[in-house]
mmCIF file of C-alpha atoms in Angstrom:
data_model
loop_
_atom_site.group_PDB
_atom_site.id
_atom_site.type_symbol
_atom_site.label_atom_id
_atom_site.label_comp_id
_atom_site.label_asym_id
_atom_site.label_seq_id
_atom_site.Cartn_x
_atom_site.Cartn_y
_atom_site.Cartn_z
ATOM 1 C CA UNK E 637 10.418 -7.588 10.133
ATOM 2 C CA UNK E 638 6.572 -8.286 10.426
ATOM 3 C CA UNK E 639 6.094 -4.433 12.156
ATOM 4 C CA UNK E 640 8.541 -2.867 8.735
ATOM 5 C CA UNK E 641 6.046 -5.066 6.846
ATOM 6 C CA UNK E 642 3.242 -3.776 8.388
ATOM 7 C CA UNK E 643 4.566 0.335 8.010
ATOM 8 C CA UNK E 644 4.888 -0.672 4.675
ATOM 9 C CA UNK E 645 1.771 -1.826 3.610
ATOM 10 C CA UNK E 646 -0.147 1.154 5.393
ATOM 11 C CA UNK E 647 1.950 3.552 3.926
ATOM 12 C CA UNK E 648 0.732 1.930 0.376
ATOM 13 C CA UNK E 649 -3.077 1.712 1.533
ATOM 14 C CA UNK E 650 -2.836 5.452 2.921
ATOM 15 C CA UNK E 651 -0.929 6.461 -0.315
ATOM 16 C CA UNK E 652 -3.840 5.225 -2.246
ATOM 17 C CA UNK E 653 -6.764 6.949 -0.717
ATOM 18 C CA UNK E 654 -8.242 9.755 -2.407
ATOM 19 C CA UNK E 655 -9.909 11.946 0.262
ATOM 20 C CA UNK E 656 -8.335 15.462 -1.137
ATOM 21 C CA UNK E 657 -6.110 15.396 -4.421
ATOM 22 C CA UNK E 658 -4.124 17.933 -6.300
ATOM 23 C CA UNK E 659 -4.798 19.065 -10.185
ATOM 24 C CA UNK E 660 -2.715 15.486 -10.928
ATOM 25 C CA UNK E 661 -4.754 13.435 -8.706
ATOM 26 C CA UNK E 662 -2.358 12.732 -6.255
ATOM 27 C CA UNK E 663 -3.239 13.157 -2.613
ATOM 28 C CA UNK E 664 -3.315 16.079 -0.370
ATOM 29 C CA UNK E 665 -2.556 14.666 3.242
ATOM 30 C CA UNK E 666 -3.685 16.538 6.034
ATOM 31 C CA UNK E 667 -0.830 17.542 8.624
ATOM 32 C CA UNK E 668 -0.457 16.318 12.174
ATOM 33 C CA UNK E 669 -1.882 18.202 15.027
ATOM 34 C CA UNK E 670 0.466 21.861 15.945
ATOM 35 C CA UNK E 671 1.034 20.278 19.501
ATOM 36 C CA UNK E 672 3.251 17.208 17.440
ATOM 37 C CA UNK E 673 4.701 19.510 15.256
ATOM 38 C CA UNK E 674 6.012 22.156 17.698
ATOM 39 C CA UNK E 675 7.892 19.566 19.326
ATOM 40 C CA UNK E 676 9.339 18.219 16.495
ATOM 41 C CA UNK E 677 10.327 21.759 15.541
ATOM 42 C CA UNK E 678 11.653 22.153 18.788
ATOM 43 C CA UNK E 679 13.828 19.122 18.633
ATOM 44 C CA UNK E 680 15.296 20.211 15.632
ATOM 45 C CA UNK E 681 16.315 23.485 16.761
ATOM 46 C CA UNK E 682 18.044 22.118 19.442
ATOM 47 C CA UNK E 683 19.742 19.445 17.181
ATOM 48 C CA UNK E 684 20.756 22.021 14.849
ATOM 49 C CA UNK E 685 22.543 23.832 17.766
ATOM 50 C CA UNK E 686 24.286 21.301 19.139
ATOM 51 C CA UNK E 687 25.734 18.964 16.297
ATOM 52 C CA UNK E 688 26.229 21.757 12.798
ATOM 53 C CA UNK E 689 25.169 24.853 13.306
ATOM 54 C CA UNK E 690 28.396 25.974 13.620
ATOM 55 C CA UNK E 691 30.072 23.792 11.137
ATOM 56 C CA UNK E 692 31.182 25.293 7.702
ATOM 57 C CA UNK E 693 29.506 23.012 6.221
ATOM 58 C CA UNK E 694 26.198 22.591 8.147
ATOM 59 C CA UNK E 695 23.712 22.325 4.915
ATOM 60 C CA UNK E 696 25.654 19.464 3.488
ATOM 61 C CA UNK E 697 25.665 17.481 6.562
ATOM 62 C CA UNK E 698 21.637 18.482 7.091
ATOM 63 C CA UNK E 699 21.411 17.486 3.545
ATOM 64 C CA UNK E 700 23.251 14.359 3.511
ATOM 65 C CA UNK E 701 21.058 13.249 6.924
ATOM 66 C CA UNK E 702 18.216 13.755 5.438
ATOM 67 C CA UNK E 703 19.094 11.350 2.197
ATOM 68 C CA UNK E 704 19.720 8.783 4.770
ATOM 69 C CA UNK E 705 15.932 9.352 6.205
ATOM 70 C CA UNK E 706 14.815 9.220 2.701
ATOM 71 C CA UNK E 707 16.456 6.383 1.717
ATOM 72 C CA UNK E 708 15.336 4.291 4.998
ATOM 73 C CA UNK E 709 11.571 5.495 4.404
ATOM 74 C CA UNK E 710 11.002 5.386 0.808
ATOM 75 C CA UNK E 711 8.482 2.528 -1.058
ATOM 76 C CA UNK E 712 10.170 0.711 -3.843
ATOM 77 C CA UNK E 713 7.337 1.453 -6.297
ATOM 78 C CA UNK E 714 7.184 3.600 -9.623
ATOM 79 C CA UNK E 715 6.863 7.686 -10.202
ATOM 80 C CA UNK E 716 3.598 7.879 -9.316
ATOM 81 C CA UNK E 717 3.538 5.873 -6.451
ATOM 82 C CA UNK E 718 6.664 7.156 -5.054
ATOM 83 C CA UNK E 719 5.029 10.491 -5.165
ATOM 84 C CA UNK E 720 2.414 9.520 -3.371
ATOM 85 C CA UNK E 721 3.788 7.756 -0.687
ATOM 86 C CA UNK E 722 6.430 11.224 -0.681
ATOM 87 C CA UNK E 723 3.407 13.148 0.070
ATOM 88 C CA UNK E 724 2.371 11.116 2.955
ATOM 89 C CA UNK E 725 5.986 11.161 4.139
ATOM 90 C CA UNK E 726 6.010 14.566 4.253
ATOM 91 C CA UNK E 727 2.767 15.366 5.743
ATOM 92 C CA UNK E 728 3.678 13.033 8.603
ATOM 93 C CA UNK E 729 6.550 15.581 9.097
ATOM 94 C CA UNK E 730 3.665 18.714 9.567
ATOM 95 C CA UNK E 731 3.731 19.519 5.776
ATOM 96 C CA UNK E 732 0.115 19.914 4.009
ATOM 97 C CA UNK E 733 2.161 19.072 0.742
ATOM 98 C CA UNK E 734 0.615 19.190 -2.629
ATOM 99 C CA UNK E 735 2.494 17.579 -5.500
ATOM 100 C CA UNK E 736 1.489 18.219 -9.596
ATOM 101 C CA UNK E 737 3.053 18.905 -12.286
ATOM 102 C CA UNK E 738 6.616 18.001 -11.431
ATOM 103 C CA UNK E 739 6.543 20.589 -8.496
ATOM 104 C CA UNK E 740 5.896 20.097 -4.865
ATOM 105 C CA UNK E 741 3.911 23.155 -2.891
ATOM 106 C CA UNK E 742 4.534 22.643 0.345
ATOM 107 C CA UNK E 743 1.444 24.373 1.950
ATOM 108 C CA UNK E 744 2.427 24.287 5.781
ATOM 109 C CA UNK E 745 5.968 24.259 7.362
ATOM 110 C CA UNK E 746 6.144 24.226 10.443
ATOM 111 C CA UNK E 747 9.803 25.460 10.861
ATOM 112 C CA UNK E 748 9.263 28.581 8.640
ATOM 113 C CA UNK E 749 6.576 29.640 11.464
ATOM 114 C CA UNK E 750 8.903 29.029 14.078
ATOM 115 C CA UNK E 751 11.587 31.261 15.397
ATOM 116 C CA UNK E 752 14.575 29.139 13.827
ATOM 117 C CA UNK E 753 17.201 32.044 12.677
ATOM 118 C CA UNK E 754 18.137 31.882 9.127
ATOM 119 C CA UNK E 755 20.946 29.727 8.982
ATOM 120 C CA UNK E 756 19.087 27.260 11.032
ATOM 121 C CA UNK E 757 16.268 27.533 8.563
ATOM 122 C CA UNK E 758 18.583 26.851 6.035
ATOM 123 C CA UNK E 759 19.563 23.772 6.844
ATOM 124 C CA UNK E 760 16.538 22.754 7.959
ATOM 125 C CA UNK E 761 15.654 23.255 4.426
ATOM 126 C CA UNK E 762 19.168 21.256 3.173
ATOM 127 C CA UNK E 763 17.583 18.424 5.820
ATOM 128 C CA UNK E 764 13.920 18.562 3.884
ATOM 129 C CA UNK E 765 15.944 18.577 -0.200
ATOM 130 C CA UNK E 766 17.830 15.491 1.365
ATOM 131 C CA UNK E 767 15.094 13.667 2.701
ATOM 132 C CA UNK E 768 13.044 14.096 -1.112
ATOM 133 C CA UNK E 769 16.190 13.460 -2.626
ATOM 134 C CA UNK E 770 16.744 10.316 -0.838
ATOM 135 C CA UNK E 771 13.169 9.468 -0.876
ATOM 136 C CA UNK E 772 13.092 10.051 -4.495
ATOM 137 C CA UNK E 773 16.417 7.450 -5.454
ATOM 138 C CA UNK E 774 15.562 4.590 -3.444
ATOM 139 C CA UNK E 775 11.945 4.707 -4.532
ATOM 140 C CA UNK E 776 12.600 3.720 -8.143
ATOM 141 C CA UNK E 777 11.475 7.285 -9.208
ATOM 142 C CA UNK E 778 12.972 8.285 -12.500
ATOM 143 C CA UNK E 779 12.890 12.091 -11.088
ATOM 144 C CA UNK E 780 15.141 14.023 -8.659
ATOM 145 C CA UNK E 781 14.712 17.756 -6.653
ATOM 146 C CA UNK E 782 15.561 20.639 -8.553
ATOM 147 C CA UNK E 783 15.315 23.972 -7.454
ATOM 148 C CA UNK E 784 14.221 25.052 -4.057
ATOM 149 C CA UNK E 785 11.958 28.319 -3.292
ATOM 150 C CA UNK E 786 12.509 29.522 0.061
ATOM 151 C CA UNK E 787 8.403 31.591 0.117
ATOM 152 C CA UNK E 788 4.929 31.322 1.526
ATOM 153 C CA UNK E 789 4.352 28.243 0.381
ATOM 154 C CA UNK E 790 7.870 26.897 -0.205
ATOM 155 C CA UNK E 791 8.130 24.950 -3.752
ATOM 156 C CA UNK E 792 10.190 22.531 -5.169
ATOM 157 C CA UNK E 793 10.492 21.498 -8.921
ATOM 158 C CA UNK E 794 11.094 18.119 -9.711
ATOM 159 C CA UNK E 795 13.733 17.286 -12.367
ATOM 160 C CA UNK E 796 14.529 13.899 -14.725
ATOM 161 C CA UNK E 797 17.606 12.134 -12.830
ATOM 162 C CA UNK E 798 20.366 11.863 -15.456
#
């Protein structure tokens, strides 16, 4: 309880620094090292192939995963807030995300550089919309993902939930 505490509370305190920001002022985290990265992107691939890649419905299972990480490591806090500690989030997962104006650049991904094929990559992405999504409802955020643009950077709108 005290170490959930803890994650907590420097998730807020890194959430709040101010090193880098985007045009809205909200922080533009620097990504981990490529040595942490790869082997997350590696474990992935290999998770991918042997639990859904060869389901018929492989995205909606990535997707619905991801919520679940979302929901587990989201900050109960208001739009701005939850954005920030969303960027963090995601820059602890080798993003270099920038978030303004209801849209989400994300910089750096680390499985788009990889060799996933494309059906991997796609629910890789489905894992990534889940994990905002989720991240974005137990937050307290009053906005949701909207569409998703598969490019060099990747973006993501953000949308009012109804």
């Amino acid at each position: 309880r005290r170490l959930h505490a803890r994650r907590i509370s420097d998730r807020r305190e890194t959430a709040h620094r101010r090193d880098r920001t985007s045009p809205a002022g909200l922080p533009c985290h620097p990504v981990l090292p490529h040595r942490v990265t790869g082997a997350l992107v590696h474990l992935c691939q290999i998770l991918i192939r042997s639990f859904v890649a060869d389901l018929p419905d492989a995205d909606e299972r990535a997707e619905q995963a991801g919520y679940a990480w979302g929901t587990e490591h989201a900050i109960s806090s208001g739009d701005q807030a939850a954005l920030e500690g969303l960027a963090h989030a995601l820059s602890e997962q080798g993003f270099a995300p920038t978030i303004a104006e209801r849209r989400i650049w994300f910089n750096r991904c680390p499985y788009q550089a990889s060799r996933l094929e494309d059906g991997d990559l796609h629910t890789v992405c489905a894992l990534h919309l889940g994990i905002i999504r989720g991240y974005l409802a137990t937050s307290g955020s009053q906005l949701t993902t909207g569409q998703l643009t598969i490019g060099s950077p990747c973006t993501l709108t953000l949308v009012d939930r109804d």
